[in-house]
PDB file of C-alpha atoms and ligand atoms in Angstrom:
ATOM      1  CA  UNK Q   4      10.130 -14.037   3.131  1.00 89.00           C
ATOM      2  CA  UNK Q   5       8.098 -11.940   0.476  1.00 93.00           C
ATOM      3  CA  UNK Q   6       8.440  -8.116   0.705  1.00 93.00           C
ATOM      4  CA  UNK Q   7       5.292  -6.678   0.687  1.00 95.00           C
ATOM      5  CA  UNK Q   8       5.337  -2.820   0.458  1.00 94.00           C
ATOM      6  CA  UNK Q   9       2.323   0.036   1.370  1.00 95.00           C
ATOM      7  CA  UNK Q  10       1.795   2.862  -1.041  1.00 94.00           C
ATOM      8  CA  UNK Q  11      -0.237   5.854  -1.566  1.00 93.00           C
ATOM      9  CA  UNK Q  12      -1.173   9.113  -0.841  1.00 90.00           C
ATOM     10  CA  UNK Q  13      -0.585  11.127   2.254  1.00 87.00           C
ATOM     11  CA  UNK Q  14      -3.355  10.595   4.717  1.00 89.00           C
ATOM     12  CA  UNK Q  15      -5.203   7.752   2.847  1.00 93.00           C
ATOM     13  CA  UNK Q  16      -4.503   5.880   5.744  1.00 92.00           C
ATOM     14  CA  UNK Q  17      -0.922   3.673   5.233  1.00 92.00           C
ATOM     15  CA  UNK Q  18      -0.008   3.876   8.731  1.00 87.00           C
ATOM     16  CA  UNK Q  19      -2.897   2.597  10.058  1.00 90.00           C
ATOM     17  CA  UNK Q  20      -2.862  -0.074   7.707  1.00 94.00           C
ATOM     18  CA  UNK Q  21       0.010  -1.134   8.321  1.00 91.00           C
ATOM     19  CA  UNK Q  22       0.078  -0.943  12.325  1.00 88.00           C
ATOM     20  CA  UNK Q  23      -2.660  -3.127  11.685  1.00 91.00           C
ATOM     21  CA  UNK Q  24      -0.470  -5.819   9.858  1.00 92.00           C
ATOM     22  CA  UNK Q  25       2.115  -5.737  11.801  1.00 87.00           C
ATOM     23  CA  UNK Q  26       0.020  -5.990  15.237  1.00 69.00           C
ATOM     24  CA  UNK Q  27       2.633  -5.784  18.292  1.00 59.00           C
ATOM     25  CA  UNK Q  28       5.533  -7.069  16.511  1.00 59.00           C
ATOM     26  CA  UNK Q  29       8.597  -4.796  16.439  1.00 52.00           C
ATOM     27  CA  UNK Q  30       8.571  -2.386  13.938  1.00 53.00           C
ATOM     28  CA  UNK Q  31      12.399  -1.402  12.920  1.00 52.00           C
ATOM     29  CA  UNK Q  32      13.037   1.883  11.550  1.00 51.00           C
ATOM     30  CA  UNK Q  33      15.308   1.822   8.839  1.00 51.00           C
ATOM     31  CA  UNK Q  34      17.204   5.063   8.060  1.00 52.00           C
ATOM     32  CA  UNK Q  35      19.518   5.214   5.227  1.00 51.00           C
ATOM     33  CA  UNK Q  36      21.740   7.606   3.887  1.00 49.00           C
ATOM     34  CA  UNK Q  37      20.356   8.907   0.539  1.00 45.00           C
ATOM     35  CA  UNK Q  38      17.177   7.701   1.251  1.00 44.00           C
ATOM     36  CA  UNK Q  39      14.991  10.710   1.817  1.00 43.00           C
ATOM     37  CA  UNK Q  40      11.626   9.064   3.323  1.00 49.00           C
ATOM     38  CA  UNK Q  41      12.276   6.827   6.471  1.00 62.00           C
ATOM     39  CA  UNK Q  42      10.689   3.569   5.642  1.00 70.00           C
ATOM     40  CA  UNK Q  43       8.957   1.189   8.372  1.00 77.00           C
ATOM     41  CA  UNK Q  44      10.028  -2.665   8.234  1.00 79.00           C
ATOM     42  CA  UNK Q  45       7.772  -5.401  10.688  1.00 82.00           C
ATOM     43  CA  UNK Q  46       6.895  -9.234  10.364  1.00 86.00           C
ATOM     44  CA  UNK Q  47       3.526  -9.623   9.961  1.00 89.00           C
ATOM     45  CA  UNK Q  48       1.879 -13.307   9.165  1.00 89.00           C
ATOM     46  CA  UNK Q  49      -1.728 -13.910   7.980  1.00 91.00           C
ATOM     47  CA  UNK Q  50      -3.003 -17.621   8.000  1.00 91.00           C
ATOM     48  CA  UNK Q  51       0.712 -19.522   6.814  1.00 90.00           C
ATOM     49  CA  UNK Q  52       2.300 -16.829   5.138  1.00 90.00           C
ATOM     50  CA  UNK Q  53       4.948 -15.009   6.626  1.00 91.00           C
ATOM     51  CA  UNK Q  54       5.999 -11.990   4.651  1.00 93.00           C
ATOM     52  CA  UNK Q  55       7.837  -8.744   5.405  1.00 90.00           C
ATOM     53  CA  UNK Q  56       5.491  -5.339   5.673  1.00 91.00           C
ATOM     54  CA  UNK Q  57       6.966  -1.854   4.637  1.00 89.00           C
ATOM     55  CA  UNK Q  58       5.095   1.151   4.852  1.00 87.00           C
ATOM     56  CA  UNK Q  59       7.151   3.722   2.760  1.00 77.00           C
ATOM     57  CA  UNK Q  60       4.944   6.599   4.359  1.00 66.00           C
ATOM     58  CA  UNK Q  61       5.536   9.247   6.429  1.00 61.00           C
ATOM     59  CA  UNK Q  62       5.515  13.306   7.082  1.00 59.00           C
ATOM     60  CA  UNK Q  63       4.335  14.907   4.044  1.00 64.00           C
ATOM     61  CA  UNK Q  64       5.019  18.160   3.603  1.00 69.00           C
ATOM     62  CA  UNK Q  65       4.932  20.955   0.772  1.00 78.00           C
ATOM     63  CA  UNK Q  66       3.748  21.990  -2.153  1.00 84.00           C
ATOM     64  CA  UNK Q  67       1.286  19.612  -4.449  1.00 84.00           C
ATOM     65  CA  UNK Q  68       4.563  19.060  -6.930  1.00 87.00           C
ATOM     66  CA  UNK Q  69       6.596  18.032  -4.005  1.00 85.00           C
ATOM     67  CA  UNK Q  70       4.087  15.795  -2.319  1.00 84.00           C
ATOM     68  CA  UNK Q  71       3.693  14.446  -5.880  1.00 87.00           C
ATOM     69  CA  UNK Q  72       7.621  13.909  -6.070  1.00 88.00           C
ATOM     70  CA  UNK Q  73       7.512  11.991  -3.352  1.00 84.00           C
ATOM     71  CA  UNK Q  74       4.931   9.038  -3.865  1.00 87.00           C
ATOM     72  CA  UNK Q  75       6.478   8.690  -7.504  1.00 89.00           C
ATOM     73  CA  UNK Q  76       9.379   8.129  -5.282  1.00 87.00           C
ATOM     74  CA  UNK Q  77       7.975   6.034  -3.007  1.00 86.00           C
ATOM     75  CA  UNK Q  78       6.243   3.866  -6.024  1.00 89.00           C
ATOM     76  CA  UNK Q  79       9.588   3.404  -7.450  1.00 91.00           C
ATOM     77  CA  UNK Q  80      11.184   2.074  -4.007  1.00 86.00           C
ATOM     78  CA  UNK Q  81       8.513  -0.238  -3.649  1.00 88.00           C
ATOM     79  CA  UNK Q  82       8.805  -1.638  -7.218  1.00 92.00           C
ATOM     80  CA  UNK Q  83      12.592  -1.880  -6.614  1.00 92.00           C
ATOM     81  CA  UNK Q  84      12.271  -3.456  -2.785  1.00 89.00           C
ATOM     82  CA  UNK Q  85       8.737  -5.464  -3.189  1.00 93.00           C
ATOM     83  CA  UNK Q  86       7.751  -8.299  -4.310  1.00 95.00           C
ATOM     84  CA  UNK Q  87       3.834  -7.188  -4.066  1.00 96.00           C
ATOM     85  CA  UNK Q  88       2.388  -3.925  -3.568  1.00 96.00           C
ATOM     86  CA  UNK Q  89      -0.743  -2.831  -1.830  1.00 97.00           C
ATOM     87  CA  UNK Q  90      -1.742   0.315  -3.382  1.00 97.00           C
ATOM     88  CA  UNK Q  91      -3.836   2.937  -0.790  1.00 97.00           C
ATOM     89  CA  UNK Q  92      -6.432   5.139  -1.900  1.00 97.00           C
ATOM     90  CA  UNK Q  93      -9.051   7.229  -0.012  1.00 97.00           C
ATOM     91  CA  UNK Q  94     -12.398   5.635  -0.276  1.00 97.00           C
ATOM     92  CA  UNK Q  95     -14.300   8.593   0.965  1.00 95.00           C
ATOM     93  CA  UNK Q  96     -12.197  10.941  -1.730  1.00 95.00           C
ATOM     94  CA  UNK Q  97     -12.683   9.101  -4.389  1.00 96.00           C
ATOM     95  CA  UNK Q  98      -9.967   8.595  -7.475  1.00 97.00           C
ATOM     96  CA  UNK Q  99      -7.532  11.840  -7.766  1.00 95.00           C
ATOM     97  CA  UNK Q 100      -5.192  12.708 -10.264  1.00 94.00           C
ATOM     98  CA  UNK Q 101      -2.324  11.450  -8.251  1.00 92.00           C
ATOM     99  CA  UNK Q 102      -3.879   8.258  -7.777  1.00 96.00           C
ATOM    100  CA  UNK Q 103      -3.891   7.852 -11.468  1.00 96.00           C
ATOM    101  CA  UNK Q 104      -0.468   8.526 -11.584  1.00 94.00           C
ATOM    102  CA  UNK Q 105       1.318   5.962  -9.389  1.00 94.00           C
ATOM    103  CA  UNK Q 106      -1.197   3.545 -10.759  1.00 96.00           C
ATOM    104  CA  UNK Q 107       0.527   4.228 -14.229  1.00 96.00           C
ATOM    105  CA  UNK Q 108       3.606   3.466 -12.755  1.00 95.00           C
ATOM    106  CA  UNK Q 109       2.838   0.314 -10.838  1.00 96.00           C
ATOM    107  CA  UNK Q 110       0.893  -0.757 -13.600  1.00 95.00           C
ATOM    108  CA  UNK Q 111       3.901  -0.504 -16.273  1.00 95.00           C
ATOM    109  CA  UNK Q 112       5.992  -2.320 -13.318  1.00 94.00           C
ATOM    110  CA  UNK Q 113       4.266  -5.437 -13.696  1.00 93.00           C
ATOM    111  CA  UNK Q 114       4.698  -6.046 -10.078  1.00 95.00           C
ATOM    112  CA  UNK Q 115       1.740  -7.419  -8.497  1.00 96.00           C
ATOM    113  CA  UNK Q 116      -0.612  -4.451  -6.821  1.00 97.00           C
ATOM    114  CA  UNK Q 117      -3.858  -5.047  -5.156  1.00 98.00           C
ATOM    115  CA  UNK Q 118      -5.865  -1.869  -4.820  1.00 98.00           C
ATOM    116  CA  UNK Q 119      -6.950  -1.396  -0.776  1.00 98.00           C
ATOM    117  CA  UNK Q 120      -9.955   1.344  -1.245  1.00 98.00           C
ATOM    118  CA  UNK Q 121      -9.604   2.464   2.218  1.00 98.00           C
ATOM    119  CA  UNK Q 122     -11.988   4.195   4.762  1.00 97.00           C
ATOM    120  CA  UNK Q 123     -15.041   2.019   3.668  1.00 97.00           C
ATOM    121  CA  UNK Q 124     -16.200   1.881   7.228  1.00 96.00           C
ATOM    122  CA  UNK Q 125     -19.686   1.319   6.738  1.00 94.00           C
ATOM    123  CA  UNK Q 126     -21.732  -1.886   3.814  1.00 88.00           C
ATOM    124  CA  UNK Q 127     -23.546   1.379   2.998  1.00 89.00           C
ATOM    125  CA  UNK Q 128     -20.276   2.926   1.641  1.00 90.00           C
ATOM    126  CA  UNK Q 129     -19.483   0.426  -0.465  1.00 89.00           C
ATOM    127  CA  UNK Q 130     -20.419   2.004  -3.724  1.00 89.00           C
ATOM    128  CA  UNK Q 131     -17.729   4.499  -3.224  1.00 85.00           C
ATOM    129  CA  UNK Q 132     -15.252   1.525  -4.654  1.00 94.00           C
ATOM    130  CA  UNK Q 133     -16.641   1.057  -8.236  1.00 95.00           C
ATOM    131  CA  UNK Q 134     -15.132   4.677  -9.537  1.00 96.00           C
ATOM    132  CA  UNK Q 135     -11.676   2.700  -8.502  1.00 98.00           C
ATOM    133  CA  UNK Q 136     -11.870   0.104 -11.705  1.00 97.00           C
ATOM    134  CA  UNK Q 137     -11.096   2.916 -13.668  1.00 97.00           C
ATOM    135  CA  UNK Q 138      -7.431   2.742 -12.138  1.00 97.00           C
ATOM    136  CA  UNK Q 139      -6.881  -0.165 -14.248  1.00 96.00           C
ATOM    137  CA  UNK Q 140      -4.932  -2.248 -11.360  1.00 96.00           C
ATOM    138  CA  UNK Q 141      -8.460  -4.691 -11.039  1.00 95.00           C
ATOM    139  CA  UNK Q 142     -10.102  -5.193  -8.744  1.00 96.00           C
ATOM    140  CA  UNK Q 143     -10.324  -2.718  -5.763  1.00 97.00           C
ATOM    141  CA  UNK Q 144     -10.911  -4.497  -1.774  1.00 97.00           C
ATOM    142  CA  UNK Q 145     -13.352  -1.992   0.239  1.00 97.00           C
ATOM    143  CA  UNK Q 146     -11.313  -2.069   3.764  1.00 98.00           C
ATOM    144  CA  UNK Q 147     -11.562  -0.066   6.796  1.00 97.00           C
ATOM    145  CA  UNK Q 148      -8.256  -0.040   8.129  1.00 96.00           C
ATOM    146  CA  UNK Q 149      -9.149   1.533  11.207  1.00 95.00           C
ATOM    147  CA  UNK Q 150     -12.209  -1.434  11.960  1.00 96.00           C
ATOM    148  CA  UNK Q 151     -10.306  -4.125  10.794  1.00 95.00           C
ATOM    149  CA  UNK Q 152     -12.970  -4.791   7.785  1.00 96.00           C
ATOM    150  CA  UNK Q 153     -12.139  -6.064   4.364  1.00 97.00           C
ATOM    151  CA  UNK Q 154      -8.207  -6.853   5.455  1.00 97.00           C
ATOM    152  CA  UNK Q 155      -8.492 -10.619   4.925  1.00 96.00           C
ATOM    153  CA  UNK Q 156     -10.007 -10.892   1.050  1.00 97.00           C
ATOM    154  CA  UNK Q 157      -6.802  -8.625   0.474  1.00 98.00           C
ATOM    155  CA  UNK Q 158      -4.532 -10.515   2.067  1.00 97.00           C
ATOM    156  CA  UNK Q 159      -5.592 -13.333   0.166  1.00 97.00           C
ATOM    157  CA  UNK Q 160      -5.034 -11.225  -3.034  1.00 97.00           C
ATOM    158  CA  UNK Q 161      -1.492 -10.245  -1.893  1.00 97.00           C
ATOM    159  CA  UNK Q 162      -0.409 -13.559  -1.041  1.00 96.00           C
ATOM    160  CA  UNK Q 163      -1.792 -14.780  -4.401  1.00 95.00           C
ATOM    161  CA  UNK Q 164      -0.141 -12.932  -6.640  1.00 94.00           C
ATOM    162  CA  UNK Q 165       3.333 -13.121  -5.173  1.00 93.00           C
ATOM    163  CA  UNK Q 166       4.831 -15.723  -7.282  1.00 83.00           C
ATOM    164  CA  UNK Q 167       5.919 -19.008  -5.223  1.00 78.00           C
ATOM    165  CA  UNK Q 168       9.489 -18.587  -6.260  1.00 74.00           C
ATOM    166  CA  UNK Q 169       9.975 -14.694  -5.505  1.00 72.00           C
ATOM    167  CA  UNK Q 170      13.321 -13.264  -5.463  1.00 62.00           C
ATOM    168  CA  UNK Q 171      14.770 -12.767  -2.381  1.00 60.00           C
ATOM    169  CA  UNK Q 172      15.221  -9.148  -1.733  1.00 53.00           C
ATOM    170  CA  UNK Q 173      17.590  -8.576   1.011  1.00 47.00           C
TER     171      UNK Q 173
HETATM  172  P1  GDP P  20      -1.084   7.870   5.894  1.00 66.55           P
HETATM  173  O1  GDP P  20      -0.625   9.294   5.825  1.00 66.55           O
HETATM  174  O2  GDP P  20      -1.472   7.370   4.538  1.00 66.55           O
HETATM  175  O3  GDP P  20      -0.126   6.960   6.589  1.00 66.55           O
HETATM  176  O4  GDP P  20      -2.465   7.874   6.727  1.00 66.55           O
HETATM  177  P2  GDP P  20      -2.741   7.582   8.282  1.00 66.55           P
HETATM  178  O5  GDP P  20      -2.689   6.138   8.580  1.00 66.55           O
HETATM  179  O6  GDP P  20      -1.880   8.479   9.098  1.00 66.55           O
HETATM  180  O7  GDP P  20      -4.272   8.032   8.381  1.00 66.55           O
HETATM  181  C1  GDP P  20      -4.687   9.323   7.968  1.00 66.55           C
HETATM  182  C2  GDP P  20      -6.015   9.659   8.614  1.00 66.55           C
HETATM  183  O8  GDP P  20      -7.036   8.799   8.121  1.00 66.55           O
HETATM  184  C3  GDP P  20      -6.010   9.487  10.128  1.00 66.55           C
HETATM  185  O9  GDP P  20      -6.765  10.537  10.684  1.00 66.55           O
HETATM  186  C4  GDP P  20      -6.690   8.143  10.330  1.00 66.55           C
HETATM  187  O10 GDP P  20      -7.340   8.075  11.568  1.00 66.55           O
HETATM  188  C5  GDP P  20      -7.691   8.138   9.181  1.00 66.55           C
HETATM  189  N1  GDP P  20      -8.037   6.757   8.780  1.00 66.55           N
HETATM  190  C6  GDP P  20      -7.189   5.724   8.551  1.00 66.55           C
HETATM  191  N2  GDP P  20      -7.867   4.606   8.232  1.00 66.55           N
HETATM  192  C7  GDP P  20      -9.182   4.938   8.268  1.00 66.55           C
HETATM  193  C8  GDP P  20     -10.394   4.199   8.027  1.00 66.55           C
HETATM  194  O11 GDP P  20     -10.413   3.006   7.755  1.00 66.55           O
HETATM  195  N3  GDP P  20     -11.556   4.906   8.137  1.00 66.55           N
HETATM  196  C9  GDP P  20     -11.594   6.225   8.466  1.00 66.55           C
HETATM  197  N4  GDP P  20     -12.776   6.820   8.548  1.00 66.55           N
HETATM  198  N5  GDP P  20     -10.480   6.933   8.700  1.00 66.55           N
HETATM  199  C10 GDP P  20      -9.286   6.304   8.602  1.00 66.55           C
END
């Protein structure tokens, strides 16, 4: 099954994405020596594809250049483990320096990203997106992770651009 992988700032709202995907399955927590961010593996399905979810969140503590460390990390472990990423940013925020960062990076991965503007809970908030283009990673999906909203038009994106003969990764 494809590895799809979660990335972004703290607090953007990962986890609740990803709860979200994975709905009740089991979520296994994967802890492994000289790995210094736990990641979170689960099934998750949506219409006939099956594919692997893992949110490479978690506590974030520190200093700005340490939190900053830390998604470049993440962004490079999800490049190395994924074969699509769904790059989290903060809707209500808006684009931030760090977001511009990691989007470098994923962009000069070529791995498929599909930007998930999160925190779009209202049609009325929807103008908050168009700043996003400016990541360069195309189009950016509006979701609310925490209503649900906006989750299936980037699922379809996901599940698009994850070539049909993906390596297997683990
Ligand atoms: P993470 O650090 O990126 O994993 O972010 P979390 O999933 O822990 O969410 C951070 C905060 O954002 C929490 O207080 C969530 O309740 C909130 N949040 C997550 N998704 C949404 C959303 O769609 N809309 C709003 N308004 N808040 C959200």
């Amino acid at each position: 099954k494809p590895v799809v992988a979660i990335v972004g700032r703290p607090n953007v709202g990962k986890s609740t994405l990803f709860n979200r995907l994975a709905g009740n399955r089991i979520a296994i927590v994967e802890d492994r020596p000289g790995v210094t961010r736990d990641r979170i593996y689960a099934s998750s399905e949506w219409l006939t594809h099956q594919f692997h979810i893992i949110d490479t969140g978690g506590i974030e503590v520190g200093s700005e250049d340490e939190i900053l460390f830390r998604i470049r990390e993440q962004a490079e472990l999800a490049i190395a483990e994924a074969n699509a990423i769904i790059f989290v940013a903060d809707g209500k925020e808006g684009v931030t320096p760090a977001d511009q960062e990691v989007a470098q990076i994923l962009f000069r991965s070529r791995k498929p990203v599909a930007l998930a503007v999160n925190k779009v809970d209202n049609p009325d908030q929807i103008n908050n997106i168009y700043s996003f283009y400016e990541l360069g990673l195309g189009e950016p999906f509006a979701i609310s992770a925490e209503h649900g909203t906006g989750i299936g038009d980037l699922l379809d994106q996901v599940m698009a651009d994850i070539p049909e003969d993906f390596e297997e990764t683990e």
